[in-house]
Coordinates of C-alpha atoms and ligand atoms in Angstrom, one line a residue:
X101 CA 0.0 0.0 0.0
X102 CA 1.6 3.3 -0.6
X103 CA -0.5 5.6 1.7
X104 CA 0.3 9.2 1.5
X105 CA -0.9 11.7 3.8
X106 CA -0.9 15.9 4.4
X107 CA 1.2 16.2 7.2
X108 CA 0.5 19.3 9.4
X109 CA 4.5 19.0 10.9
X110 CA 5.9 20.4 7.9
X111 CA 3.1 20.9 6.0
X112 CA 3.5 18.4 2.9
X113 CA 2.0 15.3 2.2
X114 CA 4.1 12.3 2.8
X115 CA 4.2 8.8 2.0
X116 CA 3.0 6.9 5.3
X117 CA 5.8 4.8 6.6
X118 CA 4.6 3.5 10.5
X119 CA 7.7 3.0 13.3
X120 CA 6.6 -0.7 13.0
X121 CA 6.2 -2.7 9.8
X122 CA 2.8 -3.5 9.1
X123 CA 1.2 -2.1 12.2
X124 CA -0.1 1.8 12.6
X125 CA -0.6 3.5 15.9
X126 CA -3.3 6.0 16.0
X127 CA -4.7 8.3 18.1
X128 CA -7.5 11.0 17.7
X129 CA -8.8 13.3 20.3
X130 CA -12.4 12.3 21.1
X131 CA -15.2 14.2 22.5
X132 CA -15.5 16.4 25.2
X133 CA -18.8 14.7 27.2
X134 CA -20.7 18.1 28.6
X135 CA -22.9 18.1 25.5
X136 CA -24.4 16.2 23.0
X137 CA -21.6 16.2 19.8
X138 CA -22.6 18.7 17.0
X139 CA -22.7 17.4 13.5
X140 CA -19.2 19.7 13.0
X141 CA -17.4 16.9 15.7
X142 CA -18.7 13.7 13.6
X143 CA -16.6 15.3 10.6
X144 CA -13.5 14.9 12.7
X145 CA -14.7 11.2 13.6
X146 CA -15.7 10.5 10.2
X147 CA -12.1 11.5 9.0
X148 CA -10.8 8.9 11.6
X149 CA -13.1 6.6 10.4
X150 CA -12.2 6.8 6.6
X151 CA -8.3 6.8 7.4
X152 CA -8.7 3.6 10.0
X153 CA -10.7 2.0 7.3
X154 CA -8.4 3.0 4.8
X155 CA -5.3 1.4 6.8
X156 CA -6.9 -1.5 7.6
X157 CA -7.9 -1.9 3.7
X158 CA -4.4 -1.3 3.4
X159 CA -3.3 -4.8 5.4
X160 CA -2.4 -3.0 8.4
X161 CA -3.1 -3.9 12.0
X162 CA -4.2 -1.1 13.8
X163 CA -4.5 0.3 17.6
X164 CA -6.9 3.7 17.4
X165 CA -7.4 5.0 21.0
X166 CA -9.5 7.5 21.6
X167 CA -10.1 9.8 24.3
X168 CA -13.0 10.8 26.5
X169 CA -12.5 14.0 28.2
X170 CA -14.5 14.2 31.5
X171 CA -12.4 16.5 33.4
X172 CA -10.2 19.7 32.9
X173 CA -11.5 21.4 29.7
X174 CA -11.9 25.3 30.3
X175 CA -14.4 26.7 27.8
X176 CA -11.0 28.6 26.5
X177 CA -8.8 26.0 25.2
X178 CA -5.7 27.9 27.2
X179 CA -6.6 27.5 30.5
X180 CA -9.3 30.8 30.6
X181 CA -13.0 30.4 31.3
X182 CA -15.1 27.8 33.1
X183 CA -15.0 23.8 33.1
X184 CA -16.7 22.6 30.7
X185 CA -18.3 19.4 32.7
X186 CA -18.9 21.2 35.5
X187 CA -20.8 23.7 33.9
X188 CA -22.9 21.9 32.1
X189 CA -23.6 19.7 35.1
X190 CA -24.7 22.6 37.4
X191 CA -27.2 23.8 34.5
X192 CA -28.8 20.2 34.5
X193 CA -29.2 19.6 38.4
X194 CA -26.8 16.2 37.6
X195 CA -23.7 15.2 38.8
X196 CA -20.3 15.4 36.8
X197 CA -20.0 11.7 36.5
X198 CA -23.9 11.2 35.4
X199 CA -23.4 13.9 32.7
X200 CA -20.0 12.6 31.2
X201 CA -21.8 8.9 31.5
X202 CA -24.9 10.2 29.3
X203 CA -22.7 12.2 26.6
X204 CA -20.8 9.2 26.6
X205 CA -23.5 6.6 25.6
X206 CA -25.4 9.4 23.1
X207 CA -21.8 10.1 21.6
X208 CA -21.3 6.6 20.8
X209 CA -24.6 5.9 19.5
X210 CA -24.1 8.7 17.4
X211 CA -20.8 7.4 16.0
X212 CA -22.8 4.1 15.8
X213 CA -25.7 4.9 13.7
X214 CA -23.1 7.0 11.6
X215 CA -21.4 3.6 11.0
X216 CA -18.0 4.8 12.5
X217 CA -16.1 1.9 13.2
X218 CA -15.1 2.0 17.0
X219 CA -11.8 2.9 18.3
X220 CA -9.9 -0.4 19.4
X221 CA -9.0 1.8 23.3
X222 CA -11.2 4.2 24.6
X223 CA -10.1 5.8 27.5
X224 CA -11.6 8.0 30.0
X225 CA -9.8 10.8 31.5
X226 CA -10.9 10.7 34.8
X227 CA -9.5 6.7 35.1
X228 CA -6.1 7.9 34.1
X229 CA -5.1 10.4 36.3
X230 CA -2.0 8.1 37.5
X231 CA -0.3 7.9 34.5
X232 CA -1.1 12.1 34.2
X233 CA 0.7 12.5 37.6
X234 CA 3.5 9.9 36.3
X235 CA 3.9 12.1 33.1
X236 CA 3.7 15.6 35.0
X237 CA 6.8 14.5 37.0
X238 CA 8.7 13.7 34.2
X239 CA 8.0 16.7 33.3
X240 CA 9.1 18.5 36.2
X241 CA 12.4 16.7 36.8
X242 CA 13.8 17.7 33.3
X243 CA 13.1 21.3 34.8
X244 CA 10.5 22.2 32.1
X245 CA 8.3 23.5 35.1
X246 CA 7.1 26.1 37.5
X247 CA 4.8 26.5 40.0
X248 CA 2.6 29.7 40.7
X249 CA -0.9 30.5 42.4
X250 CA -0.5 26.9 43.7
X251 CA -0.9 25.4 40.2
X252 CA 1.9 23.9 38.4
X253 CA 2.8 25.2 34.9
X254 CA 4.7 24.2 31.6
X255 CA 7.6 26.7 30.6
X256 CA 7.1 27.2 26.8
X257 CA 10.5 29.2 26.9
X258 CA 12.4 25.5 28.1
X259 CA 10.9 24.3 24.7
X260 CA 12.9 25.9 21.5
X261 CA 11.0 23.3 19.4
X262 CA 7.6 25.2 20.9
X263 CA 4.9 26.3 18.3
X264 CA 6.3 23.7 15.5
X265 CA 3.6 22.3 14.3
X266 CA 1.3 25.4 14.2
X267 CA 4.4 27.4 12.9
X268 CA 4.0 30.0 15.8
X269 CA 6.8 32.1 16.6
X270 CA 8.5 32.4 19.9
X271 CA 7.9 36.5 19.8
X272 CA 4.6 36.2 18.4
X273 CA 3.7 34.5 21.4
X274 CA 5.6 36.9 23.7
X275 CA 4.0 40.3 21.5
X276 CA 0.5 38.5 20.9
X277 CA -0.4 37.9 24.8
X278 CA -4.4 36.9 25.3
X279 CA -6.9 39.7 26.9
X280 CA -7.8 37.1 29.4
X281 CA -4.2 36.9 31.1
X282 CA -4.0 34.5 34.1
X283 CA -1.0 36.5 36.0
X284 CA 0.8 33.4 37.3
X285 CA 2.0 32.9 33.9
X286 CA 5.7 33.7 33.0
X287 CA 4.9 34.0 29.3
X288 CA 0.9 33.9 27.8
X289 CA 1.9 30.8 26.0
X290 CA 2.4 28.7 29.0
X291 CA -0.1 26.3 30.1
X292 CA -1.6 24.4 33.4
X293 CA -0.6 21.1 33.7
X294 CA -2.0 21.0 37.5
X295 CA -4.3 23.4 39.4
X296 CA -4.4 23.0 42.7
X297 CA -5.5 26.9 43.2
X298 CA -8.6 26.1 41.4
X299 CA -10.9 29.4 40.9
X300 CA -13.5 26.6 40.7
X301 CA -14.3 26.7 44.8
X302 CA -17.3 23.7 43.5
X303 CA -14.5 21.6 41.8
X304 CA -16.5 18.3 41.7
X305 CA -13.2 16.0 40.8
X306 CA -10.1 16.8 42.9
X307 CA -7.6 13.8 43.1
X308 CA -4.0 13.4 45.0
X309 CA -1.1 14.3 43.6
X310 CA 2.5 15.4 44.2
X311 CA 1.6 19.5 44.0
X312 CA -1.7 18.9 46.4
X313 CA -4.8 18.2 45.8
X314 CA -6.5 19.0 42.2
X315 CA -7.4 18.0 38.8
X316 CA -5.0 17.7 35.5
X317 CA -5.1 20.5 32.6
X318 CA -6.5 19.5 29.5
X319 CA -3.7 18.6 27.1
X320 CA -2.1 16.5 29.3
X321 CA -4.9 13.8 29.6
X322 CA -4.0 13.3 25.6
X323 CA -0.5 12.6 26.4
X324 CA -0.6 10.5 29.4
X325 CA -3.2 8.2 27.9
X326 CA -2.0 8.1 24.2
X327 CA 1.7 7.1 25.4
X328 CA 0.5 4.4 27.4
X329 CA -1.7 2.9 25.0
X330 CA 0.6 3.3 21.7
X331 CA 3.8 4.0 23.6
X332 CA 6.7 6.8 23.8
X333 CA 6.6 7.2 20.0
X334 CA 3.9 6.8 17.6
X335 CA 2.4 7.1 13.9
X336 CA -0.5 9.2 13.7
X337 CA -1.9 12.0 15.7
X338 CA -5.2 13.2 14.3
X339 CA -7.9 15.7 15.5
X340 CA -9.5 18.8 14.0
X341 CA -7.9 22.3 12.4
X342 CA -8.5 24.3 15.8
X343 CA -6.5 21.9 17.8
X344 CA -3.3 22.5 15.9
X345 CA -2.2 26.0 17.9
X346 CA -2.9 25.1 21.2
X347 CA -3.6 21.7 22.1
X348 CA -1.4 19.6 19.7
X349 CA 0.8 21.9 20.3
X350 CA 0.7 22.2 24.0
X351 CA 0.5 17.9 23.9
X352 CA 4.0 17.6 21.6
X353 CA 5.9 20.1 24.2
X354 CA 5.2 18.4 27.0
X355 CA 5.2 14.4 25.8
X356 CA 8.8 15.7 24.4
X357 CA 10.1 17.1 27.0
X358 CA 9.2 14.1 29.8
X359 CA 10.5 11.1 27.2
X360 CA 13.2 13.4 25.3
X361 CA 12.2 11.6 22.6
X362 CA 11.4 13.5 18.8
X363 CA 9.7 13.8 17.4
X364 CA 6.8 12.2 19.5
X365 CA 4.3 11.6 16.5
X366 CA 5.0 11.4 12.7
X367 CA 2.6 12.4 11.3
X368 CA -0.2 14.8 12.6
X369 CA -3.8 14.5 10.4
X370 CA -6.0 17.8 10.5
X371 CA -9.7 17.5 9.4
X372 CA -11.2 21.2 8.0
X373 CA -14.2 22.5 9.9
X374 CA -17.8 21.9 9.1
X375 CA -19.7 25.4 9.0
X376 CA -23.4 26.4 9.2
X377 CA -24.4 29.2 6.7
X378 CA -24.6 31.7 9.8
X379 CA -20.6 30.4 10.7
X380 CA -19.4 28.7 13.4
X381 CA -20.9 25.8 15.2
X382 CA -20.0 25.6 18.6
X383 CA -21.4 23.1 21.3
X384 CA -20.6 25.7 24.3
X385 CA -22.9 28.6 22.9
X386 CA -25.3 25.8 22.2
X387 CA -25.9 27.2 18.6
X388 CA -25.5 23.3 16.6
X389 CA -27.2 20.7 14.7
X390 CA -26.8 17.2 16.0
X391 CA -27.4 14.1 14.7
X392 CA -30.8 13.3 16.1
X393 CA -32.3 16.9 14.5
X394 CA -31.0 15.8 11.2
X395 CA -32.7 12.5 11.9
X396 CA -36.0 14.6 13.0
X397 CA -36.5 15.9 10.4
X398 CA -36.3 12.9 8.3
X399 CA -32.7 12.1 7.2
X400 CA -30.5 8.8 7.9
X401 CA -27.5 9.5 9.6
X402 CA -25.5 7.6 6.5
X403 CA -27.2 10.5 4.4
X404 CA -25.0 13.1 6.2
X405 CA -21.9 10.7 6.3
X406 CA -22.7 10.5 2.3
X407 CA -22.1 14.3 2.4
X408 CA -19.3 14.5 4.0
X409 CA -17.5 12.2 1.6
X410 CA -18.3 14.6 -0.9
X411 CA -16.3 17.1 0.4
X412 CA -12.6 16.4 1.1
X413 CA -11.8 16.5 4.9
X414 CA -9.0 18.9 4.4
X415 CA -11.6 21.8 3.3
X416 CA -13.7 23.5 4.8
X417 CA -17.9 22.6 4.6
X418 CA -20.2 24.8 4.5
X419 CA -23.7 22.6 6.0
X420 CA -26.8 23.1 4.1
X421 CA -30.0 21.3 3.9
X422 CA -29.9 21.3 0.3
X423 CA -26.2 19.9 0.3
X424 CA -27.8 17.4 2.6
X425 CA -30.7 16.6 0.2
X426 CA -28.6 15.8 -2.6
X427 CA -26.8 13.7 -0.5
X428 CA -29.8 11.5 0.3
X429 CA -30.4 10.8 -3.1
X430 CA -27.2 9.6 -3.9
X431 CA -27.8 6.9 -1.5
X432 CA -30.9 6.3 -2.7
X433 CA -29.8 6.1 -6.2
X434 CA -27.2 4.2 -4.5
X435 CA -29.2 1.7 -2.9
X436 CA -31.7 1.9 -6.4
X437 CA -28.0 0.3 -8.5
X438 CA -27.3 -2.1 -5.8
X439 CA -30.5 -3.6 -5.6
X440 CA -30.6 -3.6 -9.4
X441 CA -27.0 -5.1 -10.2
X442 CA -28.3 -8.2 -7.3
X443 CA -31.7 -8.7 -9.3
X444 CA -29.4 -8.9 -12.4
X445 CA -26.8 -10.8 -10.9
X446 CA -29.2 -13.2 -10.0
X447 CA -30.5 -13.7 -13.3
X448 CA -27.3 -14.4 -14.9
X449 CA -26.0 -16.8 -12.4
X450 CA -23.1 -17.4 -15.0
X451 CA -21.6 -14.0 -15.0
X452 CA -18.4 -14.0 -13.4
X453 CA -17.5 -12.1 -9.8
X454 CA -14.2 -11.5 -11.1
X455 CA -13.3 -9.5 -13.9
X456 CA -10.5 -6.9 -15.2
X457 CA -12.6 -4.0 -16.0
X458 CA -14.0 -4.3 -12.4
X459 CA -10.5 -4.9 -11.1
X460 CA -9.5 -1.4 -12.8
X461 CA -12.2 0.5 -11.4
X462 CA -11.3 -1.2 -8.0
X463 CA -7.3 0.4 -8.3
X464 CA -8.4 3.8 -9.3
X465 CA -10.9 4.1 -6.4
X466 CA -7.7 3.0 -4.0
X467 CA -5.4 5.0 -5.7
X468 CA -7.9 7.7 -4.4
X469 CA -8.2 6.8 -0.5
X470 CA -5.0 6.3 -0.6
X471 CA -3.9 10.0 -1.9
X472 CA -4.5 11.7 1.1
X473 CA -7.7 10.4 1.7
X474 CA -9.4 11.7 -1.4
X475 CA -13.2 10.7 -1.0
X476 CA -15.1 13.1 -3.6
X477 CA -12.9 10.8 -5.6
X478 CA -13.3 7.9 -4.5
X479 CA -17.3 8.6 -4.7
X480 CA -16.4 9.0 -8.2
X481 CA -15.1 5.9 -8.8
X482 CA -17.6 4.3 -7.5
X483 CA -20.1 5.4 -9.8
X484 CA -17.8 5.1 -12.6
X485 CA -17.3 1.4 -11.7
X486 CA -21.8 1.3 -11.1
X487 CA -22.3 3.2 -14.5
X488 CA -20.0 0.8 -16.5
X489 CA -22.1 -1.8 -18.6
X490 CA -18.6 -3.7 -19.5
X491 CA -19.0 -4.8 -16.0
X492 CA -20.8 -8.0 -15.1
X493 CA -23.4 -7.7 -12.3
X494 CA -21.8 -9.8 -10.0
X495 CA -18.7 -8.2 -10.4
X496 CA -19.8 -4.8 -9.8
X497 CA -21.6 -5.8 -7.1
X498 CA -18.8 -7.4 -5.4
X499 CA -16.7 -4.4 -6.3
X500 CA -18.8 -2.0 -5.4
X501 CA -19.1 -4.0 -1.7
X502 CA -15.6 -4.1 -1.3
X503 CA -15.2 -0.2 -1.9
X504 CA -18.1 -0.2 0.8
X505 CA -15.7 -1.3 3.0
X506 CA -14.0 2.2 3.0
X507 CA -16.9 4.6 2.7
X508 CA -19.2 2.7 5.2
X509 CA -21.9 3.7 3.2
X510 CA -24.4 0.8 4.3
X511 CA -24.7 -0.8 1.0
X512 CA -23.8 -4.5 2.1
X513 CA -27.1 -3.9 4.6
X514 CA -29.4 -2.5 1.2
X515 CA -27.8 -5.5 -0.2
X516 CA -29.5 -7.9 2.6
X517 CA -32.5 -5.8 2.6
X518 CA -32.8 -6.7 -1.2
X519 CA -31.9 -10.1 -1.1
X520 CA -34.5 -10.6 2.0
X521 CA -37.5 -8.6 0.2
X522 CA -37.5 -6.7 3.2
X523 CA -38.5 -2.8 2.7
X524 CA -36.2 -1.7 1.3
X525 CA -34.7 2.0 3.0
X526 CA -35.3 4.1 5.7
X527 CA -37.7 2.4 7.4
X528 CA -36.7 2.2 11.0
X529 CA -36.2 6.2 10.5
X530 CA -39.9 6.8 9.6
X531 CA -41.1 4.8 12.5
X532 CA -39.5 6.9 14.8
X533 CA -40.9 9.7 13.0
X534 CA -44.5 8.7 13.1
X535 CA -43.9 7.8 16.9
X536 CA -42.5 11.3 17.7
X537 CA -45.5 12.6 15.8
X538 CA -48.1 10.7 18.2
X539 CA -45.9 11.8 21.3
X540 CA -46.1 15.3 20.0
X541 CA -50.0 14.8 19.7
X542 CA -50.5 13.5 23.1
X543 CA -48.8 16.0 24.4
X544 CA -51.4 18.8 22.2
X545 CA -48.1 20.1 19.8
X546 CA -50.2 20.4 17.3
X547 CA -47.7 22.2 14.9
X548 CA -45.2 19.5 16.2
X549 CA -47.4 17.0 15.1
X550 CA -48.1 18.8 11.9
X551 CA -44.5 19.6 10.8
X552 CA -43.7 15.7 11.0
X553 CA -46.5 14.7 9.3
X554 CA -45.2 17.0 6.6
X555 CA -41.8 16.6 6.4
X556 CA -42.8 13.0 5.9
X557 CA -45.6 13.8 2.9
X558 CA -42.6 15.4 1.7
X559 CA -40.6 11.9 1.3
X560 CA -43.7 10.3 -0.4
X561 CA -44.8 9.0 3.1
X562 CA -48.4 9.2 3.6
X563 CA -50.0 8.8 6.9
X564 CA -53.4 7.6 8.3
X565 CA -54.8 8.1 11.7
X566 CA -56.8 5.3 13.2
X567 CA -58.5 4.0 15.9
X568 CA -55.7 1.8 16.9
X569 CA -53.0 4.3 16.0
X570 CA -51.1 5.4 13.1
X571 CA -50.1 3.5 9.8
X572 CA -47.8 4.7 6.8
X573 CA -47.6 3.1 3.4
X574 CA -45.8 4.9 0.4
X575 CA -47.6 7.5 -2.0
Ligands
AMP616 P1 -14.6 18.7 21.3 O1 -15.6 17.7 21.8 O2 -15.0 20.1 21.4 O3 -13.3 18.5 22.0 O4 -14.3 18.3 19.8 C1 -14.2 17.1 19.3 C2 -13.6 17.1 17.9 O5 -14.3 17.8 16.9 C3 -12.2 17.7 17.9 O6 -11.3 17.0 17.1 C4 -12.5 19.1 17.2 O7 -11.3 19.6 16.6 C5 -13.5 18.7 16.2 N1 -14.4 19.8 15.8 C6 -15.0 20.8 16.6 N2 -15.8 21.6 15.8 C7 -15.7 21.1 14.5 C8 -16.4 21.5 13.3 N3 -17.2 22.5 13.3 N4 -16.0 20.8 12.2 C9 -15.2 19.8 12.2 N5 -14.6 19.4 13.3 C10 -14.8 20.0 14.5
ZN617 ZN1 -6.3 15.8 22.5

């Protein structure tokens, strides 16, 4: 396989070569549990998902850890504002640990129903606050640390290598200080990597530690737990675009300076952000789409992973609901070819599952994943390989399933539908819609009720009212 990726250290795309033959180590930042994720976050776990899929098309074995953040992250992403968790726990009368365990499960169904494949290690924060304390002293003996206010802080200026990866310069840091200053600091750049002083007086989660009692800062949860589940040294770092001057950053100065080892991660993946037509989406203003509205208002979630794979993850996406339309019929035309190629298939029980125009089709599409993850290509290819009459039925189909494999477009399961007679798409998906509609009735939203109902006339769905409930059949 000759994988090449954009590598943000050094900004060029490189050809993928892991510290271990045949094995890739991967880790990409995972949520932070005080909210339901927006549809922006499942872009960055999308991109995770196509490059894990893509390694392991590529014959590799693979550890992808992921990270659950349930403690430590400030609104501000350099130690300013309020903790996130504990915020959002206060609003909803719930304890930090109930709210992190409920984010947790709806985060995970959400990656489920988006068909991400899940990470091999996933690791809470809050059960690794050992091997942060271990880390943090390492730290501190190669004297790349000082304490002030009671909390302990890393000294960007014992780093040269500081600001690498975002390109940031030493006196743009110094000349480019942050309005909200915490005064402990010796230069704005530096960063917590233990509060004991916490302004928090309600701190829910304060644990033992060699500075007094407290809580970690935020990037060093990512270090702690990635080097002890992929080691010292490993292949791929990924997360999204906003994490590249602060956290990454803030997590290569300080795993380098405890293991004096460099660089710490080869290669670092950056996914673009997802937009909404009025800008940013951002899950602490509470202005975001989740997964669940999309699926509200009638959409499957592979609809929304089908757009996203028409954009390529290292540009930006502007979210529409017409972008999201026209994704929703290419899987439906999508489903439409598959279920036609297995009716044809099956009819010509001699045409051959193998064949070289199929086989071409097949190289191009990897040729695409494998250039930097290159999906609006690879969708291509697909259809070029569907639309190709020189290609038996059974071969397409087999091809098609096989590039499936990457995209995770759900076509093996329109393929069981079809071959089972069940209904064929979208079914599950207009149930829940037609029981959200009765809930909204019984509970006199009329307009609720009303909007459903026509959101789903809209899809062809036609609904009748009767005296043991609601039934839908197709118009
Ligand atoms: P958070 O839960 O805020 O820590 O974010 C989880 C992941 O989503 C991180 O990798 C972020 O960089 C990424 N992310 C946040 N907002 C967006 C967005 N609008 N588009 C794409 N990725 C995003
Ligand atoms: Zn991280």
């Amino acid at each position: 396989m000759a994988l090449r990726l954009f590598n943000t250290l050094g900004r060029e795309i490189q050809t993928f070569e892991p510290l271990k033959p045949g094995h890739a180590g991967f880790y990409g930042c995972g949520p932070t549990v005080y909210n339901y994720a927006h549809i922006g976050n499942l872009r960055a776990y999308v991109t995770h998902d196509i490059l894990t899929r893509t390694l392991r098309a590529g014959g590799y074995t693979l550890t992808h850890v992921m990270n659950i953040t349930d403690v430590g992250h400030l609104s501000g992403d350099s130690d300013f504002g309020e903790d996130k968790m504990i915020k959002s726990a206060a609003e909803r009368g719930k304890s930090v640990l109930e709210i992190a365990e409920f984010y947790t499960e709806a985060f995970f169904h959400d990656l489920d129903r988006m068909n991400i494949i899940r990470p091999s290690v996933v690791c809470k924060a809050t059960e690794h606050i050992a091997d942060m304390v271990e880390l943090i002293r390492r730290i501190e003996l190669n004297g790349y640390t000082y304490s002030a206010g009671g909390n302990l802080y890393f000294d960007i200026s014992r780093f040269p290598r500081y600001g690498e990866l975002a390109m940031l310069r030493m006196d743009d840091l110094k000349a480019g200080a942050r309005t909200e200053i915490d005064g402990n600091k010796r230069n704005p750049g530096d960063f917590v990597l233990w509060f004991t002083k916490s302004k928090f007086e309600n701190q829910a989660l304060i644990w033992d530690s060699p500075w007094g009692k407290g809580y970690p800062g935020w990037h060093i949860e990512c270090s702690a737990m990635s080097i002890r589940y992929l080691g010292e040294m490993f292949d791929i770092h990924a997360g999204g675009i906003d994490h590249v001057p602060i956290h990454h950053t803030n997590e290569i100065a300080q795993s380098e300076a405890a293991t004096g080892k460099h660089p710490w991660v080869k290669y670092w993946v950056h996914n673009e952000f997802l937009v909404l037509d009025k800008g940013k989406m951002s899950k602490s203003t509470g202005s975001f789409l989740t997964l669940q509205s999309l699926v509200d208002s009638g959409y499957d979630p592979l609809d929304y992973r089908c757009l996203l794979l028409g954009g390529h993850y290292r540009s930006q996406l502007q979210f529409s609901f017409e972008a999201l339309d026209g994704a929703k019929n290419t899987r439906r035309a999508l489903a439409d070819k598959i279920r036609a190629l297995s009716e044809s298939a099956k009819n010509s029980p001699e045409s051959p599952a193998q064949n070289p125009a199929a086989d071409a089709h097949l190289s191009a599409f990897t040729a695409a994943v494998e250039d930097d993850l290159a999906t609006p290509r690879a969708m291509a290819e697909l259809w070029g390989l569907l639309r190709d009459s020189g290609v038996p039925p059974a071969a397409a189909l087999k091809t098609a399933l096989t590039m499936d494999e990457i995209l995770g477009l759900g076509l093996s399961r329109t393929l069981e539908k079809a071959q089972t007679g069940e209904t064929p798409e979208f079914t599950a998906e207009i149930e829940a819609l037609v029981a959200r509609r009765t809930a909204a009735k019984q509970a006199k939203d009329f307009a609720g009720a009303d909007a459903i109902r026509n959101t789903l006339k809209k899809q062809g769905i036609i609904l009748e009212d009767g005296k043991t409930g609601t039934t839908w059949r197709r118009g």
